[in-house]
mmCIF file of C-alpha atoms and ligand atoms in Angstrom:
data_model
loop_
_atom_site.group_PDB
_atom_site.id
_atom_site.type_symbol
_atom_site.label_atom_id
_atom_site.label_comp_id
_atom_site.label_asym_id
_atom_site.label_seq_id
_atom_site.Cartn_x
_atom_site.Cartn_y
_atom_site.Cartn_z
ATOM 1 C CA UNK V 29 155.011 124.508 97.815
ATOM 2 C CA UNK V 30 154.792 128.288 97.722
ATOM 3 C CA UNK V 31 158.503 129.754 96.945
ATOM 4 C CA UNK V 32 158.058 131.639 100.348
ATOM 5 C CA UNK V 33 161.896 132.186 100.531
ATOM 6 C CA UNK V 34 163.652 135.805 101.233
ATOM 7 C CA UNK V 35 162.030 138.521 99.891
ATOM 8 C CA UNK V 36 164.650 140.876 101.283
ATOM 9 C CA UNK V 37 167.069 141.979 103.920
ATOM 10 C CA UNK V 38 167.152 145.284 105.445
ATOM 11 C CA UNK V 39 170.869 146.847 107.325
ATOM 12 C CA UNK V 40 172.065 149.708 108.361
ATOM 13 C CA UNK V 41 174.886 151.488 106.781
ATOM 14 C CA UNK V 42 177.061 154.727 106.984
ATOM 15 C CA UNK V 43 177.255 157.736 104.831
ATOM 16 C CA UNK V 44 174.836 156.663 101.976
ATOM 17 C CA UNK V 45 177.335 157.702 99.352
ATOM 18 C CA UNK V 46 180.092 155.172 100.158
ATOM 19 C CA UNK V 47 177.169 152.388 101.167
ATOM 20 C CA UNK V 48 176.013 153.464 96.796
ATOM 21 C CA UNK V 49 179.171 153.248 95.457
ATOM 22 C CA UNK V 50 180.386 149.661 97.811
ATOM 23 C CA UNK V 51 177.354 148.182 96.560
ATOM 24 C CA UNK V 52 177.027 149.270 92.583
ATOM 25 C CA UNK V 53 180.585 149.480 91.789
ATOM 26 C CA UNK V 54 182.355 147.026 94.073
ATOM 27 C CA UNK V 55 179.425 144.563 94.141
ATOM 28 C CA UNK V 56 177.738 145.087 90.901
ATOM 29 C CA UNK V 57 174.807 145.102 91.940
ATOM 30 C CA UNK V 58 171.841 147.183 90.177
ATOM 31 C CA UNK V 59 170.559 150.269 92.122
ATOM 32 C CA UNK V 60 166.831 149.442 91.834
ATOM 33 C CA UNK V 61 164.810 152.195 93.874
ATOM 34 C CA UNK V 62 166.570 155.467 95.475
ATOM 35 C CA UNK V 63 163.340 156.615 97.866
ATOM 36 C CA UNK V 64 163.561 157.438 101.620
ATOM 37 C CA UNK V 65 162.754 155.715 104.905
ATOM 38 C CA UNK V 66 159.006 156.080 104.988
ATOM 39 C CA UNK V 67 159.266 156.381 108.608
ATOM 40 C CA UNK V 68 161.992 158.636 108.804
ATOM 41 C CA UNK V 69 162.011 160.657 105.568
ATOM 42 C CA UNK V 70 165.239 162.881 106.243
ATOM 43 C CA UNK V 71 167.079 159.203 105.745
ATOM 44 C CA UNK V 72 167.784 157.686 102.197
ATOM 45 C CA UNK V 73 166.344 153.959 101.947
ATOM 46 C CA UNK V 74 168.821 152.201 99.203
ATOM 47 C CA UNK V 75 167.778 148.951 97.583
ATOM 48 C CA UNK V 76 170.082 147.094 95.609
ATOM 49 C CA UNK V 77 169.352 143.977 93.739
ATOM 50 C CA UNK V 78 169.476 142.367 90.258
ATOM 51 C CA UNK V 79 168.528 143.065 86.820
ATOM 52 C CA UNK V 80 164.592 142.545 87.472
ATOM 53 C CA UNK V 81 164.797 143.647 91.474
ATOM 54 C CA UNK V 82 163.223 140.307 91.810
ATOM 55 C CA UNK V 83 162.284 139.682 95.386
ATOM 56 C CA UNK V 84 165.110 137.216 96.827
ATOM 57 C CA UNK V 85 167.716 139.552 95.242
ATOM 58 C CA UNK V 86 167.239 142.553 97.203
ATOM 59 C CA UNK V 87 169.650 144.099 100.039
ATOM 60 C CA UNK V 88 168.301 147.115 101.316
ATOM 61 C CA UNK V 89 170.050 149.860 103.512
ATOM 62 C CA UNK V 90 169.084 153.049 105.903
ATOM 63 C CA UNK V 91 172.366 155.192 105.605
ATOM 64 C CA UNK V 92 172.813 157.143 108.714
ATOM 65 C CA UNK V 93 175.775 160.022 108.170
ATOM 66 C CA UNK V 94 176.780 159.611 112.045
ATOM 67 C CA UNK V 95 175.884 156.096 112.868
ATOM 68 C CA UNK V 96 177.670 154.170 115.904
ATOM 69 C CA UNK V 97 178.789 150.796 115.042
ATOM 70 C CA UNK V 98 176.647 147.931 115.623
ATOM 71 C CA UNK V 99 177.204 144.771 117.380
ATOM 72 C CA UNK V 100 176.968 141.240 116.211
ATOM 73 C CA UNK V 101 175.654 139.047 119.080
ATOM 74 C CA UNK V 102 172.406 136.941 120.413
ATOM 75 C CA UNK V 103 169.555 137.661 118.785
ATOM 76 C CA UNK V 104 171.131 138.791 115.213
ATOM 77 C CA UNK V 105 171.535 138.298 111.603
ATOM 78 C CA UNK V 106 175.293 137.492 111.445
ATOM 79 C CA UNK V 107 175.795 137.085 107.672
ATOM 80 C CA UNK V 108 174.066 137.769 104.493
ATOM 81 C CA UNK V 109 175.374 135.691 101.748
ATOM 82 C CA UNK V 110 174.791 136.134 97.878
ATOM 83 C CA UNK V 111 175.190 133.503 95.364
ATOM 84 C CA UNK V 112 177.663 133.458 92.434
ATOM 85 C CA UNK V 113 178.772 131.075 90.342
ATOM 86 C CA UNK V 114 181.232 128.101 91.176
ATOM 87 C CA UNK V 115 183.985 129.062 89.436
ATOM 88 C CA UNK V 116 183.889 132.839 90.685
ATOM 89 C CA UNK V 117 185.062 132.954 93.739
ATOM 90 C CA UNK V 118 188.983 133.570 92.529
ATOM 91 C CA UNK V 119 187.815 136.452 90.756
ATOM 92 C CA UNK V 120 186.267 138.041 93.756
ATOM 93 C CA UNK V 121 189.318 136.799 96.306
ATOM 94 C CA UNK V 122 191.639 139.330 93.761
ATOM 95 C CA UNK V 123 188.595 142.191 93.352
ATOM 96 C CA UNK V 124 188.291 142.262 96.966
ATOM 97 C CA UNK V 125 192.480 142.365 97.366
ATOM 98 C CA UNK V 126 192.316 145.320 94.384
ATOM 99 C CA UNK V 127 189.224 147.344 95.963
ATOM 100 C CA UNK V 128 190.504 147.241 99.960
ATOM 101 C CA UNK V 129 188.149 145.184 100.555
ATOM 102 C CA UNK V 130 187.927 143.383 104.136
ATOM 103 C CA UNK V 131 187.771 139.391 103.446
ATOM 104 C CA UNK V 132 188.143 135.682 105.019
ATOM 105 C CA UNK V 133 189.943 132.776 102.963
ATOM 106 C CA UNK V 134 187.624 130.554 101.050
ATOM 107 C CA UNK V 135 185.811 127.944 103.208
ATOM 108 C CA UNK V 136 183.909 124.862 103.244
ATOM 109 C CA UNK V 137 180.366 125.019 104.333
ATOM 110 C CA UNK V 138 177.767 122.232 103.835
ATOM 111 C CA UNK V 139 180.250 121.231 100.873
ATOM 112 C CA UNK V 140 179.669 124.396 99.165
ATOM 113 C CA UNK V 141 183.098 127.083 98.836
ATOM 114 C CA UNK V 142 182.266 130.254 100.564
ATOM 115 C CA UNK V 143 183.880 133.544 100.553
ATOM 116 C CA UNK V 144 182.819 135.910 103.885
ATOM 117 C CA UNK V 145 183.701 140.127 102.913
ATOM 118 C CA UNK V 146 182.578 142.861 105.114
ATOM 119 C CA UNK V 147 181.205 146.344 103.442
ATOM 120 C CA UNK V 148 182.878 149.679 104.660
ATOM 121 C CA UNK V 149 180.438 149.926 107.529
ATOM 122 C CA UNK V 150 180.836 146.438 109.273
ATOM 123 C CA UNK V 151 177.932 144.173 107.641
ATOM 124 C CA UNK V 152 178.853 140.861 107.327
ATOM 125 C CA UNK V 153 178.789 139.282 103.876
ATOM 126 C CA UNK V 154 179.303 136.257 102.052
ATOM 127 C CA UNK V 155 179.565 135.260 98.632
ATOM 128 C CA UNK V 156 178.107 131.340 98.289
ATOM 129 C CA UNK V 157 180.086 129.390 95.156
ATOM 130 C CA UNK V 158 176.536 127.997 93.241
ATOM 131 C CA UNK V 159 176.444 124.964 90.836
ATOM 132 C CA UNK V 160 174.964 126.662 87.423
ATOM 133 C CA UNK V 161 174.786 130.045 88.686
ATOM 134 C CA UNK V 162 176.140 131.127 85.893
ATOM 135 C CA UNK V 163 173.121 130.607 83.292
ATOM 136 C CA UNK V 164 170.968 133.039 85.611
ATOM 137 C CA UNK V 165 170.581 136.680 84.347
ATOM 138 C CA UNK V 166 172.672 138.644 86.175
ATOM 139 C CA UNK V 167 173.000 143.315 86.185
ATOM 140 C CA UNK V 168 176.116 143.551 84.248
ATOM 141 C CA UNK V 169 176.649 147.445 83.779
ATOM 142 C CA UNK V 170 179.826 147.948 85.608
ATOM 143 C CA UNK V 171 183.067 146.123 85.000
ATOM 144 C CA UNK V 172 182.477 142.581 86.369
ATOM 145 C CA UNK V 173 182.270 140.333 83.834
ATOM 146 C CA UNK V 174 178.582 138.570 83.343
ATOM 147 C CA UNK V 175 180.628 135.486 84.314
ATOM 148 C CA UNK V 176 181.183 136.343 87.182
ATOM 149 C CA UNK V 177 178.246 138.584 88.561
ATOM 150 C CA UNK V 178 176.334 138.146 91.389
ATOM 151 C CA UNK V 179 172.950 136.422 91.041
ATOM 152 C CA UNK V 180 171.036 137.595 93.749
ATOM 153 C CA UNK V 181 170.892 136.563 97.682
ATOM 154 C CA UNK V 182 171.628 132.891 98.954
ATOM 155 C CA UNK V 183 170.483 133.507 102.400
ATOM 156 C CA UNK V 184 170.934 134.692 105.630
ATOM 157 C CA UNK V 185 172.658 133.160 109.059
ATOM 158 C CA UNK V 186 170.533 133.765 112.334
ATOM 159 C CA UNK V 187 172.635 133.643 115.552
ATOM 160 C CA UNK V 188 169.930 132.918 118.380
ATOM 161 C CA UNK V 189 170.240 131.789 121.903
ATOM 162 C CA UNK V 190 168.110 128.590 121.026
ATOM 163 C CA UNK V 191 167.153 128.068 117.434
ATOM 164 C CA UNK V 192 163.812 125.607 118.225
ATOM 165 C CA UNK V 193 161.407 128.055 117.647
ATOM 166 C CA UNK V 194 162.658 130.097 115.496
ATOM 167 C CA UNK V 195 163.054 126.949 113.446
ATOM 168 C CA UNK V 196 159.251 126.577 113.961
ATOM 169 C CA UNK V 197 158.368 130.081 112.415
ATOM 170 C CA UNK V 198 160.823 128.968 109.607
ATOM 171 C CA UNK V 199 159.232 125.411 108.739
ATOM 172 C CA UNK V 200 155.548 126.220 109.724
ATOM 173 C CA UNK V 201 155.182 129.418 108.481
ATOM 174 C CA UNK V 202 157.447 130.205 105.470
ATOM 175 C CA UNK V 203 157.222 126.597 104.399
ATOM 176 C CA UNK V 204 161.078 126.372 105.342
ATOM 177 C CA UNK V 205 162.649 122.189 105.715
ATOM 178 C CA UNK V 206 165.647 121.614 107.656
ATOM 179 C CA UNK V 207 168.059 120.392 105.401
ATOM 180 C CA UNK V 208 171.481 119.454 107.122
ATOM 181 C CA UNK V 209 173.593 119.962 110.185
ATOM 182 C CA UNK V 210 177.008 121.008 110.777
ATOM 183 C CA UNK V 211 178.624 122.458 114.322
ATOM 184 C CA UNK V 212 176.144 124.516 115.685
ATOM 185 C CA UNK V 213 174.577 125.746 112.422
ATOM 186 C CA UNK V 214 171.325 124.061 110.821
ATOM 187 C CA UNK V 215 170.411 124.672 107.511
ATOM 188 C CA UNK V 216 166.760 125.458 106.435
ATOM 189 C CA UNK V 217 165.609 125.228 102.601
ATOM 190 C CA UNK V 218 162.799 126.358 100.608
ATOM 191 C CA UNK V 219 162.702 125.550 96.332
ATOM 192 C CA UNK V 220 162.907 129.335 96.143
ATOM 193 C CA UNK V 221 166.091 129.699 93.500
ATOM 194 C CA UNK V 222 166.893 133.003 95.329
ATOM 195 C CA UNK V 223 166.797 133.543 98.880
ATOM 196 C CA UNK V 224 166.150 130.351 99.714
ATOM 197 C CA UNK V 225 168.231 129.909 102.336
ATOM 198 C CA UNK V 226 168.382 130.196 106.299
ATOM 199 C CA UNK V 227 171.120 128.874 108.772
ATOM 200 C CA UNK V 228 170.556 128.876 112.190
ATOM 201 C CA UNK V 229 173.371 128.973 114.396
ATOM 202 C CA UNK V 230 171.861 128.280 118.122
ATOM 203 C CA UNK V 231 174.700 129.586 120.372
ATOM 204 C CA UNK V 232 173.861 130.511 124.278
ATOM 205 C CA UNK V 233 176.065 132.726 126.567
ATOM 206 C CA UNK V 234 177.500 135.383 123.397
ATOM 207 C CA UNK V 235 176.499 139.140 124.650
ATOM 208 C CA UNK V 236 173.571 140.539 122.659
ATOM 209 C CA UNK V 237 173.719 142.404 119.256
ATOM 210 C CA UNK V 238 173.517 145.650 119.545
ATOM 211 C CA UNK V 239 171.278 147.826 116.360
ATOM 212 C CA UNK V 240 173.887 150.284 114.815
ATOM 213 C CA UNK V 241 176.141 150.644 111.676
ATOM 214 C CA UNK V 242 176.674 147.415 109.604
ATOM 215 C CA UNK V 243 173.943 145.686 111.807
ATOM 216 C CA UNK V 244 170.786 143.964 109.782
ATOM 217 C CA UNK V 245 167.714 145.602 110.708
ATOM 218 C CA UNK V 246 165.264 142.804 109.925
ATOM 219 C CA UNK V 247 164.635 140.216 106.937
ATOM 220 C CA UNK V 248 161.753 140.086 105.051
ATOM 221 C CA UNK V 249 159.948 136.708 103.987
ATOM 222 C CA UNK V 250 157.719 136.535 100.407
ATOM 223 C CA UNK V 251 154.332 136.214 100.487
ATOM 224 C CA UNK V 252 152.650 135.999 97.010
ATOM 225 C CA UNK V 253 150.004 138.601 97.350
ATOM 226 C CA UNK V 254 147.540 139.906 100.414
ATOM 227 C CA UNK V 255 145.998 136.425 101.238
ATOM 228 C CA UNK V 256 148.624 134.741 101.504
ATOM 229 C CA UNK V 257 150.365 137.216 103.689
ATOM 230 C CA UNK V 258 147.047 137.168 105.454
ATOM 231 C CA UNK V 259 147.151 133.250 106.203
ATOM 232 C CA UNK V 260 150.334 133.111 107.608
ATOM 233 C CA UNK V 261 149.429 136.068 110.010
ATOM 234 C CA UNK V 262 146.634 133.957 110.712
ATOM 235 C CA UNK V 263 148.702 131.415 111.594
ATOM 236 C CA UNK V 264 151.422 132.882 113.606
ATOM 237 C CA UNK V 265 148.435 134.395 115.567
ATOM 238 C CA UNK V 266 146.671 131.003 116.645
ATOM 239 C CA UNK V 267 149.741 128.113 116.275
ATOM 240 C CA UNK V 268 152.642 130.478 117.483
ATOM 241 C CA UNK V 269 150.725 133.078 119.862
ATOM 242 C CA UNK V 270 152.293 135.868 117.626
ATOM 243 C CA UNK V 271 151.070 139.423 116.813
ATOM 244 C CA UNK V 272 152.151 140.937 113.865
ATOM 245 C CA UNK V 273 151.845 144.450 113.091
ATOM 246 C CA UNK V 274 149.205 146.201 110.946
ATOM 247 C CA UNK V 275 150.034 145.859 107.054
ATOM 248 C CA UNK V 276 151.870 148.742 105.774
ATOM 249 C CA UNK V 277 151.872 150.013 102.242
ATOM 250 C CA UNK V 278 155.642 150.073 101.578
ATOM 251 C CA UNK V 279 154.616 150.854 97.449
ATOM 252 C CA UNK V 280 156.510 148.192 96.153
ATOM 253 C CA UNK V 281 155.230 145.752 98.272
ATOM 254 C CA UNK V 282 152.762 145.529 101.536
ATOM 255 C CA UNK V 283 154.361 144.409 104.813
ATOM 256 C CA UNK V 284 153.655 143.052 108.384
ATOM 257 C CA UNK V 285 156.148 142.847 111.066
ATOM 258 C CA UNK V 286 156.830 140.603 114.200
ATOM 259 C CA UNK V 287 159.611 140.075 116.362
ATOM 260 C CA UNK V 288 160.816 136.305 116.069
ATOM 261 C CA UNK V 289 161.270 133.850 119.302
ATOM 262 C CA UNK V 290 164.712 134.783 118.813
ATOM 263 C CA UNK V 291 164.538 137.924 119.190
ATOM 264 C CA UNK V 292 165.119 139.166 115.204
ATOM 265 C CA UNK V 293 162.495 141.038 113.147
ATOM 266 C CA UNK V 294 161.166 139.578 110.672
ATOM 267 C CA UNK V 295 158.680 141.344 108.008
ATOM 268 C CA UNK V 296 156.529 139.528 105.285
ATOM 269 C CA UNK V 297 156.090 141.087 102.082
ATOM 270 C CA UNK V 298 154.119 140.400 99.359
ATOM 271 C CA UNK V 299 155.753 139.995 95.829
ATOM 272 C CA UNK V 300 153.344 142.259 94.259
ATOM 273 C CA UNK V 301 153.624 145.114 92.942
ATOM 274 C CA UNK V 302 157.315 144.900 92.543
ATOM 275 C CA UNK V 303 159.894 148.309 91.859
ATOM 276 C CA UNK V 304 158.137 149.154 88.746
ATOM 277 C CA UNK V 305 155.370 149.947 90.243
ATOM 278 C CA UNK V 306 156.534 153.501 89.831
ATOM 279 C CA UNK V 307 159.238 153.973 87.538
ATOM 280 C CA UNK V 308 160.115 152.152 84.099
ATOM 281 C CA UNK V 309 161.908 148.736 84.511
ATOM 282 C CA UNK V 310 164.509 150.331 82.392
ATOM 283 C CA UNK V 311 165.786 153.235 84.675
ATOM 284 C CA UNK V 312 164.945 151.751 88.180
ATOM 285 C CA UNK V 313 166.790 153.723 90.791
ATOM 286 C CA UNK V 314 167.608 156.608 88.377
ATOM 287 C CA UNK V 315 165.230 158.897 90.110
ATOM 288 C CA UNK V 316 164.262 159.847 93.760
ATOM 289 C CA UNK V 317 160.733 157.952 94.057
ATOM 290 C CA UNK V 318 158.491 159.677 97.148
ATOM 291 C CA UNK V 319 155.373 157.823 98.114
ATOM 292 C CA UNK V 320 152.225 160.168 97.633
ATOM 293 C CA UNK V 321 152.013 161.158 100.929
ATOM 294 C CA UNK V 322 155.721 162.395 101.068
ATOM 295 C CA UNK V 323 155.872 163.981 97.303
ATOM 296 C CA UNK V 324 153.838 167.288 98.785
ATOM 297 C CA UNK V 325 157.242 167.867 100.702
ATOM 298 C CA UNK V 326 159.830 166.769 97.994
ATOM 299 C CA UNK V 327 161.535 170.339 97.822
ATOM 300 C CA UNK V 328 162.078 170.280 101.461
ATOM 301 C CA UNK V 329 163.445 166.418 101.806
ATOM 302 C CA UNK V 330 165.505 166.743 98.687
ATOM 303 C CA UNK V 331 167.347 169.683 100.396
ATOM 304 C CA UNK V 332 168.095 167.263 103.522
ATOM 305 C CA UNK V 333 169.624 164.389 101.940
ATOM 306 C CA UNK V 334 173.286 164.057 101.317
ATOM 307 C CA UNK V 335 174.960 164.260 97.892
ATOM 308 C CA UNK V 336 174.971 160.663 96.599
ATOM 309 C CA UNK V 337 177.302 161.514 93.314
HETATM 310 ZN ZN1 LIG P 4 161.830 145.831 104.973
#
C-alpha cells in the first residue's frame, strides 16, 4: 500500500506574530516556510513542521489580524494531534502550566495517552504518546529536550453528522482502513508513520461548525506525484460522484480540492517538489518566499504584511 496519509492540515489563526511564537517557541516546531496566501497575498501563510519539512509533519496557518472566532461543530475538524514519545506527556503538562497554555488532563484514547490543549487562537490540539517515537528525528532548535520533541502529526478527528460516506473516501481513495471503535469514534489508519490516523466522530444534532479563528480550514492528503493524484481524482469522480477543482500549483506541492460528503474541505497534495524547492534545507523558513507570479509585487506585499518579530 502507498503511504497516503495526511500531507498537511491548514487552520486559521489570529495575529501572525503570536501564531509564530506559539508554534516555534512553545511547541518547538520548525518554521519550514514563510510565504503568503497565494489567493490572498495580504495574508501570511506560515508552515510549521519537522526538521525536514516532511509531508505528514506539516501544520499551516492563515493568520488574520482581526479574525472572529470560529466554532467547532458538524462538518469540521474537531482536533489535530501531534506525536510525542510516550514518556513525554508529563514534561508537556508541566510546560503547558509554565507557559499558560490551556490544556486538559491526560486521558486514554484507543489505549494511548492523550493530552489535549488549545493554541492562543482556539485551535483544538492534542499530543499523543507514541511508542518508540523518541528514536525518530525531531527539530531541536529551542529549549525543548530532543527526547520530548514533537515527531510530526498523529492525525485529525473529523466531526460529521454521519461518517459512513466520509469513511468511504478515506478507505477507497486514500487507502485508510478501519482499525478500532471507541464510543462514537471510529479510527482509520494507513501505514504512514506520521499523519497516518483519522478518527471520525459521527454525532447528529450538533450545530454546524463556523469557520473562523481556531478553525481548521482543510485537511490535505498525500499523493506521491501527479499520476497518483490523477488516479485519485478519477476514482472520486467515477465511484463517488465527486468533482475536484483543477490542479493548483502551490510551489511546494500541487493540489486539488473537494468537499467530502460530511462537509469538510479536503485537498490532495503531491509529495513533490517539497519545501526545499525554493530555498536550501538548512535555511527553510528564514526568508519571505513568494511564488513567481507575485514576485513583481514583493515590495508592496512586504509593506502590508504585519511585523513578525
Ligand atoms: Zn492545503
